[in-house]
Amino acid sequence: MPDVPSSNVPDRNLALELVRVTEAAAMAGGRWVGRGDKNRADGAAVEAMRALISTVEMRGTVVIGEGEKDNAPMLFNGEKVGDGTGPEVDVAVDPIDGTTLTAKGMPNAIAVMAVSDRGSMYDPSAVFYMDKLVAGPEVADVVDIRLPAAENVRRIAKAKKQQPEDVTVVMLDRPRHDTLAQEVRDSGARIKLISDGDVAGAISAARETTGIDLLLGVGGTPEGIITACAIKCLGGVIQGRLWPQDDDERQKAIDAGHDLDKVLTTDDLVTSDNCFFVGTGITDGELLQGVRYSRGRATTNSIVMRSKSGTVRVIESHHVLDRTAGLPRSEG
C-alpha cells in the first residue's frame, strides 16, 4: 500500500475541534426548543454549524448533509468545509437529529457530526431510508438483521445472561413498524418508541449505561452512516439494508449498482478505521443532557469519540454567550 502524505491523514484528534461545531449548533437550535417551529430551529442550527465548521483545520467535503432530501442551501452534499488546511476528509452532519423533538421540547434531540478519511463513507445513491439493526459490543457477534426480531431478542438475552423480558428495543414510532413492534412484544421484550432522532437511539443501543439493548427498524440512510462512525468508535455493530420508498428510488439504486438484498455492515458504511464522532445534546435524553441557559451563559453536554484510539469523552462546557455570539469566534 503506498504511503499517504501525513498532511492527508487526520492523525490529531479532530473531534476535540469538531465539538465546538456541534456545541454551536446545539446552542442555536436550543433557543427554539418547545416553540413549535422545527424549520426555524433547524435553520438556526445549520447557520451556526456552518459558521464554526469553517474554522476547523481540515479540507472537508460534505457527503452526508442537509442534502437533496431537505433541499438545503447550506451544508449540502458536495460542499467544501473547513479552513482549507489539514487532512482531506469526508464530513457527515446533522445539525439537529430530531427537529420535531426540538420543536415539541421532547427528549433526545442532538446536534451531530462525523468525519472520516476522504472517500471512506458509503454513497447510498439517493436512497434515503435503510432497515437497520444496532447493538453494543457485548452482543455484536450474535445478532443478525436477517433473523426474526424474537430470535435476536433471545440471543441478546442469552449473551447477557438475562431473560427476554429484560431486553429493551428502541424503534421509531411509525406505522411501518407495527408488525415489527408486535413481534418484539410477543418475544417478551420491552419497547421504547421514539418519534424521531434515530442517531441518538442507535448510539444508546450501543452504550451500556442507557438501558437500551437493540435498535431495530427503518430509519434514515444518512443517519445510518453517521451512526456507523460512532459504532467504529464504540464497538458494537450496525447492519443495514437499503429500503427504497418507491419504484423510482428502487430503480435509481439498481442503476447505481446497489444490491438491495445485501446486508451492509459497519465496514461497508464507513471503510476507514480513523473516524471521529461528536454529538451535543439539545434536549435531555438517555445519551446526553440538553442545553441549559442561565443569565447570559449556556451549559452544553457532548460526547466526543475517536475510533483510532477508542477514546470516548463526555464533555460539559460552560459558555459566556456574549463572547460566543460573534461566530465563528472560538469559545476556547
mmCIF file of C-alpha atoms in Angstrom:
data_model
loop_
_atom_site.group_PDB
_atom_site.id
_atom_site.type_symbol
_atom_site.label_atom_id
_atom_site.label_comp_id
_atom_site.label_asym_id
_atom_site.label_seq_id
_atom_site.Cartn_x
_atom_site.Cartn_y
_atom_site.Cartn_z
ATOM 1 C CA MET A 1 0.000 0.000 0.000
ATOM 2 C CA PRO A 2 1.537 3.363 -0.972
ATOM 3 C CA ASP A 3 2.480 5.825 1.729
ATOM 4 C CA VAL A 4 -0.092 8.556 2.270
ATOM 5 C CA PRO A 5 1.280 12.047 2.882
ATOM 6 C CA SER A 6 0.961 12.858 6.549
ATOM 7 C CA SER A 7 -0.924 16.068 5.733
ATOM 8 C CA ASN A 8 -3.715 13.961 4.244
ATOM 9 C CA VAL A 9 -4.223 11.763 7.305
ATOM 10 C CA PRO A 10 -6.262 13.089 10.254
ATOM 11 C CA ASP A 11 -3.809 11.965 12.938
ATOM 12 C CA ARG A 12 -4.637 14.506 15.620
ATOM 13 C CA ASN A 13 -7.920 14.248 17.478
ATOM 14 C CA LEU A 14 -10.108 16.336 15.215
ATOM 15 C CA ALA A 15 -13.085 15.515 17.405
ATOM 16 C CA LEU A 16 -11.850 17.951 20.043
ATOM 17 C CA GLU A 17 -12.102 20.706 17.436
ATOM 18 C CA LEU A 18 -15.329 19.415 15.942
ATOM 19 C CA VAL A 19 -17.144 19.517 19.265
ATOM 20 C CA ARG A 20 -17.120 23.325 19.077
ATOM 21 C CA VAL A 21 -19.190 22.935 15.921
ATOM 22 C CA THR A 22 -21.907 20.770 17.469
ATOM 23 C CA GLU A 23 -21.922 22.944 20.593
ATOM 24 C CA ALA A 24 -22.664 25.989 18.436
ATOM 25 C CA ALA A 25 -25.424 24.161 16.571
ATOM 26 C CA ALA A 26 -26.968 22.903 19.811
ATOM 27 C CA MET A 27 -26.941 26.338 21.436
ATOM 28 C CA ALA A 28 -28.521 27.930 18.360
ATOM 29 C CA GLY A 29 -31.127 25.216 17.910
ATOM 30 C CA GLY A 30 -31.743 25.053 21.651
ATOM 31 C CA ARG A 31 -33.254 28.531 21.611
ATOM 32 C CA TRP A 32 -36.156 27.026 19.646
ATOM 33 C CA VAL A 33 -36.916 24.131 21.998
ATOM 34 C CA GLY A 34 -40.655 23.801 22.510
ATOM 35 C CA ARG A 35 -41.526 26.740 20.261
ATOM 36 C CA GLY A 36 -43.271 24.630 17.647
ATOM 37 C CA ASP A 37 -41.186 25.642 14.617
ATOM 38 C CA LYS A 38 -38.834 22.859 13.555
ATOM 39 C CA ASN A 39 -37.741 24.646 10.381
ATOM 40 C CA ARG A 40 -36.515 27.748 12.224
ATOM 41 C CA ALA A 41 -34.804 25.545 14.800
ATOM 42 C CA ASP A 42 -33.033 23.623 12.060
ATOM 43 C CA GLY A 43 -32.139 26.809 10.179
ATOM 44 C CA ALA A 44 -30.558 28.343 13.273
ATOM 45 C CA ALA A 45 -28.543 25.179 13.939
ATOM 46 C CA VAL A 46 -27.404 24.915 10.310
ATOM 47 C CA GLU A 47 -26.220 28.513 10.222
ATOM 48 C CA ALA A 48 -24.277 28.175 13.469
ATOM 49 C CA MET A 49 -22.740 24.860 12.430
ATOM 50 C CA ARG A 50 -21.662 26.203 9.059
ATOM 51 C CA ALA A 51 -20.023 29.257 10.656
ATOM 52 C CA LEU A 52 -17.972 27.224 13.124
ATOM 53 C CA ILE A 53 -17.053 24.423 10.746
ATOM 54 C CA SER A 54 -15.147 26.928 8.629
ATOM 55 C CA THR A 55 -12.637 27.342 11.482
ATOM 56 C CA VAL A 56 -11.673 23.642 11.707
ATOM 57 C CA GLU A 57 -8.279 22.699 10.265
ATOM 58 C CA MET A 58 -9.413 20.274 7.601
ATOM 59 C CA ARG A 59 -10.222 20.061 3.927
ATOM 60 C CA GLY A 60 -13.658 18.552 4.224
ATOM 61 C CA THR A 61 -16.286 17.540 1.713
ATOM 62 C CA VAL A 62 -19.846 17.134 2.949
ATOM 63 C CA VAL A 63 -21.005 13.702 1.821
ATOM 64 C CA ILE A 64 -23.897 13.382 4.279
ATOM 65 C CA GLY A 65 -25.502 16.777 4.701
ATOM 66 C CA GLU A 66 -28.813 18.548 4.769
ATOM 67 C CA GLY A 67 -28.836 17.306 1.218
ATOM 68 C CA GLU A 68 -31.262 16.550 -1.535
ATOM 69 C CA LYS A 69 -33.962 15.321 0.835
ATOM 70 C CA ASP A 70 -34.104 18.702 2.597
ATOM 71 C CA ASN A 71 -33.361 20.918 -0.438
ATOM 72 C CA ALA A 72 -30.788 22.695 1.717
ATOM 73 C CA PRO A 73 -28.917 25.876 0.752
ATOM 74 C CA MET A 74 -26.137 25.213 3.292
ATOM 75 C CA LEU A 75 -24.184 22.125 4.349
ATOM 76 C CA PHE A 76 -25.361 20.437 1.176
ATOM 77 C CA ASN A 77 -23.792 17.290 -0.246
ATOM 78 C CA GLY A 78 -20.571 18.209 -2.044
ATOM 79 C CA GLU A 79 -19.998 21.465 -0.172
ATOM 80 C CA LYS A 80 -16.373 22.118 0.840
ATOM 81 C CA VAL A 81 -15.972 22.846 4.547
ATOM 82 C CA GLY A 82 -13.104 23.578 6.916
ATOM 83 C CA ASP A 83 -10.395 26.214 6.692
ATOM 84 C CA GLY A 84 -8.677 24.643 3.665
ATOM 85 C CA THR A 85 -5.691 23.277 5.571
ATOM 86 C CA GLY A 86 -5.047 19.890 7.133
ATOM 87 C CA PRO A 87 -6.314 16.456 6.084
ATOM 88 C CA GLU A 88 -8.815 15.665 3.358
ATOM 89 C CA VAL A 89 -11.890 14.119 4.953
ATOM 90 C CA ASP A 90 -15.466 13.074 4.381
ATOM 91 C CA VAL A 91 -17.884 15.014 6.573
ATOM 92 C CA ALA A 92 -21.341 13.950 7.720
ATOM 93 C CA VAL A 93 -23.519 16.461 9.533
ATOM 94 C CA ASP A 94 -26.948 16.598 11.100
ATOM 95 C CA PRO A 95 -27.314 19.994 12.790
ATOM 96 C CA ILE A 96 -30.411 18.688 14.552
ATOM 97 C CA ASP A 97 -31.126 14.979 14.694
ATOM 98 C CA GLY A 98 -34.703 15.313 15.876
ATOM 99 C CA THR A 99 -36.115 18.619 14.616
ATOM 100 C CA THR A 100 -39.627 17.632 15.684
ATOM 101 C CA LEU A 101 -38.298 16.660 19.110
ATOM 102 C CA THR A 102 -36.754 20.110 19.389
ATOM 103 C CA ALA A 103 -39.908 21.894 18.255
ATOM 104 C CA LYS A 104 -42.008 19.978 20.781
ATOM 105 C CA GLY A 105 -39.477 20.087 23.634
ATOM 106 C CA MET A 106 -39.231 16.304 23.656
ATOM 107 C CA PRO A 107 -36.205 14.213 24.705
ATOM 108 C CA ASN A 108 -33.171 13.086 22.679
ATOM 109 C CA ALA A 109 -32.639 15.876 20.142
ATOM 110 C CA ILE A 110 -28.915 16.244 19.435
ATOM 111 C CA ALA A 111 -26.550 18.028 17.060
ATOM 112 C CA VAL A 112 -24.172 15.530 15.447
ATOM 113 C CA MET A 113 -21.197 15.413 13.150
ATOM 114 C CA ALA A 114 -18.861 12.679 11.921
ATOM 115 C CA VAL A 115 -15.591 12.787 9.996
ATOM 116 C CA SER A 116 -13.519 10.056 8.356
ATOM 117 C CA ASP A 117 -10.779 9.695 5.750
ATOM 118 C CA ARG A 118 -11.705 11.081 2.336
ATOM 119 C CA GLY A 119 -13.670 8.627 0.224
ATOM 120 C CA SER A 120 -14.496 6.264 3.077
ATOM 121 C CA MET A 121 -18.211 6.987 3.651
ATOM 122 C CA TYR A 122 -20.831 4.968 1.817
ATOM 123 C CA ASP A 123 -22.719 6.556 -1.084
ATOM 124 C CA PRO A 124 -26.376 5.436 -0.886
ATOM 125 C CA SER A 125 -27.240 6.990 -4.292
ATOM 126 C CA ALA A 126 -30.301 8.919 -3.093
ATOM 127 C CA VAL A 127 -31.879 6.007 -1.225
ATOM 128 C CA PHE A 128 -32.971 7.899 1.839
ATOM 129 C CA TYR A 129 -34.061 5.034 4.088
ATOM 130 C CA MET A 130 -32.484 1.875 5.430
ATOM 131 C CA ASP A 131 -33.657 -1.064 7.526
ATOM 132 C CA LYS A 132 -31.263 -1.077 10.486
ATOM 133 C CA LEU A 133 -30.075 -3.111 13.419
ATOM 134 C CA VAL A 134 -27.726 -1.635 16.035
ATOM 135 C CA ALA A 135 -26.390 -3.309 19.172
ATOM 136 C CA GLY A 136 -23.467 -2.972 21.546
ATOM 137 C CA PRO A 137 -20.129 -4.820 21.753
ATOM 138 C CA GLU A 138 -21.366 -7.487 24.152
ATOM 139 C CA VAL A 139 -23.803 -8.916 21.605
ATOM 140 C CA ALA A 140 -22.270 -7.798 18.300
ATOM 141 C CA ASP A 141 -21.397 -11.359 17.284
ATOM 142 C CA VAL A 142 -24.807 -12.910 17.986
ATOM 143 C CA VAL A 143 -27.315 -10.581 16.284
ATOM 144 C CA ASP A 144 -28.291 -10.641 12.608
ATOM 145 C CA ILE A 145 -30.740 -8.368 10.802
ATOM 146 C CA ARG A 146 -31.857 -11.325 8.673
ATOM 147 C CA LEU A 147 -33.216 -13.144 11.718
ATOM 148 C CA PRO A 148 -36.691 -12.627 13.183
ATOM 149 C CA ALA A 149 -36.833 -9.960 15.889
ATOM 150 C CA ALA A 150 -37.716 -12.556 18.519
ATOM 151 C CA GLU A 151 -34.585 -14.567 17.735
ATOM 152 C CA ASN A 152 -32.376 -11.509 18.099
ATOM 153 C CA VAL A 153 -34.026 -10.744 21.431
ATOM 154 C CA ARG A 154 -33.453 -14.342 22.568
ATOM 155 C CA ARG A 155 -29.793 -14.225 21.528
ATOM 156 C CA ILE A 156 -29.197 -10.921 23.288
ATOM 157 C CA ALA A 157 -30.811 -12.199 26.466
ATOM 158 C CA LYS A 158 -28.689 -15.343 26.379
ATOM 159 C CA ALA A 159 -25.448 -13.429 25.726
ATOM 160 C CA LYS A 160 -26.183 -11.062 28.612
ATOM 161 C CA LYS A 161 -27.368 -13.901 30.888
ATOM 162 C CA GLN A 162 -30.782 -12.298 31.117
ATOM 163 C CA GLN A 163 -34.369 -13.084 30.250
ATOM 164 C CA PRO A 164 -36.079 -11.719 27.118
ATOM 165 C CA GLU A 165 -38.223 -9.615 29.465
ATOM 166 C CA ASP A 166 -35.038 -7.758 30.489
ATOM 167 C CA VAL A 167 -34.238 -6.675 26.921
ATOM 168 C CA THR A 168 -35.281 -3.228 25.670
ATOM 169 C CA VAL A 169 -35.612 -2.485 21.946
ATOM 170 C CA VAL A 170 -35.799 1.049 20.582
ATOM 171 C CA MET A 171 -37.510 1.856 17.288
ATOM 172 C CA LEU A 172 -39.108 4.783 15.526
ATOM 173 C CA ASP A 173 -42.829 5.125 16.175
ATOM 174 C CA ARG A 174 -44.061 4.637 12.615
ATOM 175 C CA PRO A 175 -46.969 2.647 11.113
ATOM 176 C CA ARG A 176 -44.429 0.697 9.041
ATOM 177 C CA HIS A 177 -43.143 -0.806 12.293
ATOM 178 C CA ASP A 178 -46.492 -2.078 13.620
ATOM 179 C CA THR A 179 -45.752 -5.709 12.702
ATOM 180 C CA LEU A 180 -42.162 -5.497 13.932
ATOM 181 C CA ALA A 181 -43.281 -3.975 17.238
ATOM 182 C CA GLN A 182 -45.765 -6.795 17.759
ATOM 183 C CA GLU A 183 -43.044 -9.379 17.084
ATOM 184 C CA VAL A 184 -40.854 -7.747 19.727
ATOM 185 C CA ARG A 185 -43.715 -7.628 22.232
ATOM 186 C CA ASP A 186 -44.544 -11.272 21.577
ATOM 187 C CA SER A 187 -40.933 -12.157 22.411
ATOM 188 C CA GLY A 188 -41.427 -10.674 25.879
ATOM 189 C CA ALA A 189 -39.035 -7.768 25.343
ATOM 190 C CA ARG A 190 -39.834 -4.170 26.147
ATOM 191 C CA ILE A 191 -40.057 -1.432 23.531
ATOM 192 C CA LYS A 192 -39.073 2.212 23.679
ATOM 193 C CA LEU A 193 -40.801 4.049 20.833
ATOM 194 C CA ILE A 194 -39.202 7.290 19.678
ATOM 195 C CA SER A 195 -40.860 9.832 17.410
ATOM 196 C CA ASP A 196 -37.590 11.000 15.820
ATOM 197 C CA GLY A 197 -33.837 11.009 16.380
ATOM 198 C CA ASP A 198 -32.589 7.578 15.420
ATOM 199 C CA VAL A 199 -28.907 8.584 15.705
ATOM 200 C CA ALA A 200 -29.354 9.105 19.436
ATOM 201 C CA GLY A 201 -31.454 5.950 19.606
ATOM 202 C CA ALA A 202 -28.824 3.903 17.788
ATOM 203 C CA ILE A 203 -25.933 5.152 19.908
ATOM 204 C CA SER A 204 -27.989 4.475 23.041
ATOM 205 C CA ALA A 205 -28.309 0.869 21.878
ATOM 206 C CA ALA A 206 -24.508 0.613 21.675
ATOM 207 C CA ARG A 207 -23.806 2.248 25.057
ATOM 208 C CA GLU A 208 -24.006 0.143 28.211
ATOM 209 C CA THR A 209 -25.406 2.788 30.558
ATOM 210 C CA THR A 210 -28.568 3.755 28.665
ATOM 211 C CA GLY A 211 -30.838 0.792 29.357
ATOM 212 C CA ILE A 212 -31.284 0.168 25.602
ATOM 213 C CA ASP A 213 -30.119 -3.164 24.160
ATOM 214 C CA LEU A 214 -31.090 -3.052 20.491
ATOM 215 C CA LEU A 215 -32.313 -0.715 17.758
ATOM 216 C CA LEU A 216 -34.484 -2.158 15.004
ATOM 217 C CA GLY A 217 -36.449 -0.774 12.075
ATOM 218 C CA VAL A 218 -36.350 1.560 9.127
ATOM 219 C CA GLY A 219 -34.752 4.971 9.542
ATOM 220 C CA GLY A 220 -32.660 7.402 7.544
ATOM 221 C CA THR A 221 -29.724 6.139 5.492
ATOM 222 C CA PRO A 222 -27.668 9.288 6.230
ATOM 223 C CA GLU A 223 -28.271 8.735 9.935
ATOM 224 C CA GLY A 224 -27.118 5.133 9.490
ATOM 225 C CA ILE A 225 -23.797 6.258 8.053
ATOM 226 C CA ILE A 226 -23.295 8.774 10.864
ATOM 227 C CA THR A 227 -24.134 6.009 13.332
ATOM 228 C CA ALA A 228 -21.552 3.725 11.682
ATOM 229 C CA CYS A 229 -18.839 6.281 12.518
ATOM 230 C CA ALA A 230 -19.956 6.202 16.147
ATOM 231 C CA ILE A 231 -20.016 2.397 16.155
ATOM 232 C CA LYS A 232 -16.431 2.381 14.849
ATOM 233 C CA CYS A 233 -15.519 4.328 17.979
ATOM 234 C CA LEU A 234 -17.708 2.488 20.497
ATOM 235 C CA GLY A 235 -17.532 -1.060 19.208
ATOM 236 C CA GLY A 236 -20.746 -2.933 18.615
ATOM 237 C CA VAL A 237 -22.487 -3.461 15.310
ATOM 238 C CA ILE A 238 -24.687 -1.746 12.782
ATOM 239 C CA GLN A 239 -26.256 -3.748 9.978
ATOM 240 C CA GLY A 240 -28.477 -2.284 7.303
ATOM 241 C CA ARG A 241 -30.317 -2.952 4.071
ATOM 242 C CA LEU A 242 -31.330 -0.188 1.706
ATOM 243 C CA TRP A 243 -35.086 0.441 1.803
ATOM 244 C CA PRO A 244 -36.298 2.316 -1.305
ATOM 245 C CA GLN A 245 -39.572 4.146 -0.773
ATOM 246 C CA ASP A 246 -40.909 3.645 -4.289
ATOM 247 C CA ASP A 247 -40.141 2.129 -7.699
ATOM 248 C CA ASP A 248 -38.276 5.222 -8.865
ATOM 249 C CA GLU A 249 -35.914 5.144 -5.885
ATOM 250 C CA ARG A 250 -35.515 1.390 -6.285
ATOM 251 C CA GLN A 251 -34.513 1.804 -9.933
ATOM 252 C CA LYS A 252 -32.020 4.544 -9.047
ATOM 253 C CA ALA A 253 -30.403 2.201 -6.552
ATOM 254 C CA ILE A 254 -30.229 -0.673 -9.036
ATOM 255 C CA ASP A 255 -28.832 1.630 -11.745
ATOM 256 C CA ALA A 256 -26.154 2.744 -9.277
ATOM 257 C CA GLY A 257 -25.132 -0.879 -8.784
ATOM 258 C CA HIS A 258 -26.621 -1.477 -5.344
ATOM 259 C CA ASP A 259 -27.719 -4.956 -4.297
ATOM 260 C CA LEU A 260 -30.892 -4.251 -2.327
ATOM 261 C CA ASP A 261 -30.695 -7.630 -0.586
ATOM 262 C CA LYS A 262 -27.145 -7.098 0.656
ATOM 263 C CA VAL A 263 -26.615 -6.646 4.372
ATOM 264 C CA LEU A 264 -24.399 -3.606 4.805
ATOM 265 C CA THR A 265 -22.021 -3.866 7.739
ATOM 266 C CA THR A 266 -20.224 -1.213 9.752
ATOM 267 C CA ASP A 267 -17.206 -1.527 7.448
ATOM 268 C CA ASP A 268 -19.393 -1.156 4.359
ATOM 269 C CA LEU A 269 -20.919 2.073 5.655
ATOM 270 C CA VAL A 270 -17.544 3.535 6.694
ATOM 271 C CA THR A 271 -14.405 1.842 5.384
ATOM 272 C CA SER A 272 -11.941 3.952 7.374
ATOM 273 C CA ASP A 273 -10.717 2.896 10.794
ATOM 274 C CA ASN A 274 -9.892 6.509 11.651
ATOM 275 C CA CYS A 275 -13.290 8.057 12.370
ATOM 276 C CA PHE A 276 -14.446 10.868 14.599
ATOM 277 C CA PHE A 277 -17.917 11.377 16.032
ATOM 278 C CA VAL A 278 -19.225 14.290 18.087
ATOM 279 C CA GLY A 279 -22.691 14.999 19.405
ATOM 280 C CA THR A 280 -24.088 17.723 21.654
ATOM 281 C CA GLY A 281 -27.435 17.440 23.423
ATOM 282 C CA ILE A 282 -30.173 19.909 22.544
ATOM 283 C CA THR A 283 -32.882 18.405 24.747
ATOM 284 C CA ASP A 284 -32.367 15.985 27.627
ATOM 285 C CA GLY A 285 -32.161 12.290 26.804
ATOM 286 C CA GLU A 286 -30.630 8.942 27.706
ATOM 287 C CA LEU A 287 -27.456 9.832 25.828
ATOM 288 C CA LEU A 288 -26.858 13.494 26.730
ATOM 289 C CA GLN A 289 -28.270 16.413 28.681
ATOM 290 C CA GLY A 290 -29.737 19.274 26.723
ATOM 291 C CA VAL A 291 -28.544 22.880 26.619
ATOM 292 C CA ARG A 292 -29.061 24.872 29.822
ATOM 293 C CA TYR A 293 -29.332 28.675 29.674
ATOM 294 C CA SER A 294 -28.885 30.995 32.642
ATOM 295 C CA ARG A 295 -28.105 34.729 32.903
ATOM 296 C CA GLY A 296 -26.045 35.141 29.766
ATOM 297 C CA ARG A 297 -24.478 31.714 29.974
ATOM 298 C CA ALA A 298 -25.131 28.286 28.496
ATOM 299 C CA THR A 299 -24.012 24.809 29.515
ATOM 300 C CA THR A 300 -23.659 22.043 26.947
ATOM 301 C CA ASN A 301 -23.149 18.310 27.312
ATOM 302 C CA SER A 302 -21.316 16.496 24.486
ATOM 303 C CA ILE A 303 -19.945 13.088 23.587
ATOM 304 C CA VAL A 304 -16.645 13.038 21.685
ATOM 305 C CA MET A 305 -15.253 9.846 20.161
ATOM 306 C CA ARG A 306 -12.333 8.673 18.058
ATOM 307 C CA SER A 307 -12.087 5.182 16.604
ATOM 308 C CA LYS A 308 -8.289 5.032 16.250
ATOM 309 C CA SER A 309 -7.721 5.395 19.989
ATOM 310 C CA GLY A 310 -11.094 4.091 21.165
ATOM 311 C CA THR A 311 -11.372 7.147 23.378
ATOM 312 C CA VAL A 312 -14.860 8.278 24.374
ATOM 313 C CA ARG A 313 -15.163 11.565 26.221
ATOM 314 C CA VAL A 314 -18.222 13.197 27.745
ATOM 315 C CA ILE A 315 -17.623 16.927 27.951
ATOM 316 C CA GLU A 316 -19.516 19.564 29.892
ATOM 317 C CA SER A 317 -18.771 23.045 28.565
ATOM 318 C CA HIS A 318 -19.723 26.413 30.023
ATOM 319 C CA HIS A 319 -20.188 29.278 27.559
ATOM 320 C CA VAL A 320 -20.430 33.027 28.091
ATOM 321 C CA LEU A 321 -22.919 33.914 25.399
ATOM 322 C CA ASP A 322 -21.893 37.497 24.696
ATOM 323 C CA ARG A 323 -18.410 36.161 23.933
ATOM 324 C CA THR A 324 -19.650 33.398 21.647
ATOM 325 C CA ALA A 325 -22.363 35.263 19.762
ATOM 326 C CA GLY A 326 -19.942 36.606 17.172
ATOM 327 C CA LEU A 327 -19.414 33.309 15.420
ATOM 328 C CA PRO A 328 -17.094 31.963 14.122
ATOM 329 C CA ARG A 329 -15.015 33.222 17.053
ATOM 330 C CA SER A 330 -13.613 30.345 19.098
ATOM 331 C CA GLU A 331 -15.013 29.740 22.574
ATOM 332 C CA GLY A 332 -11.629 28.485 23.698
#
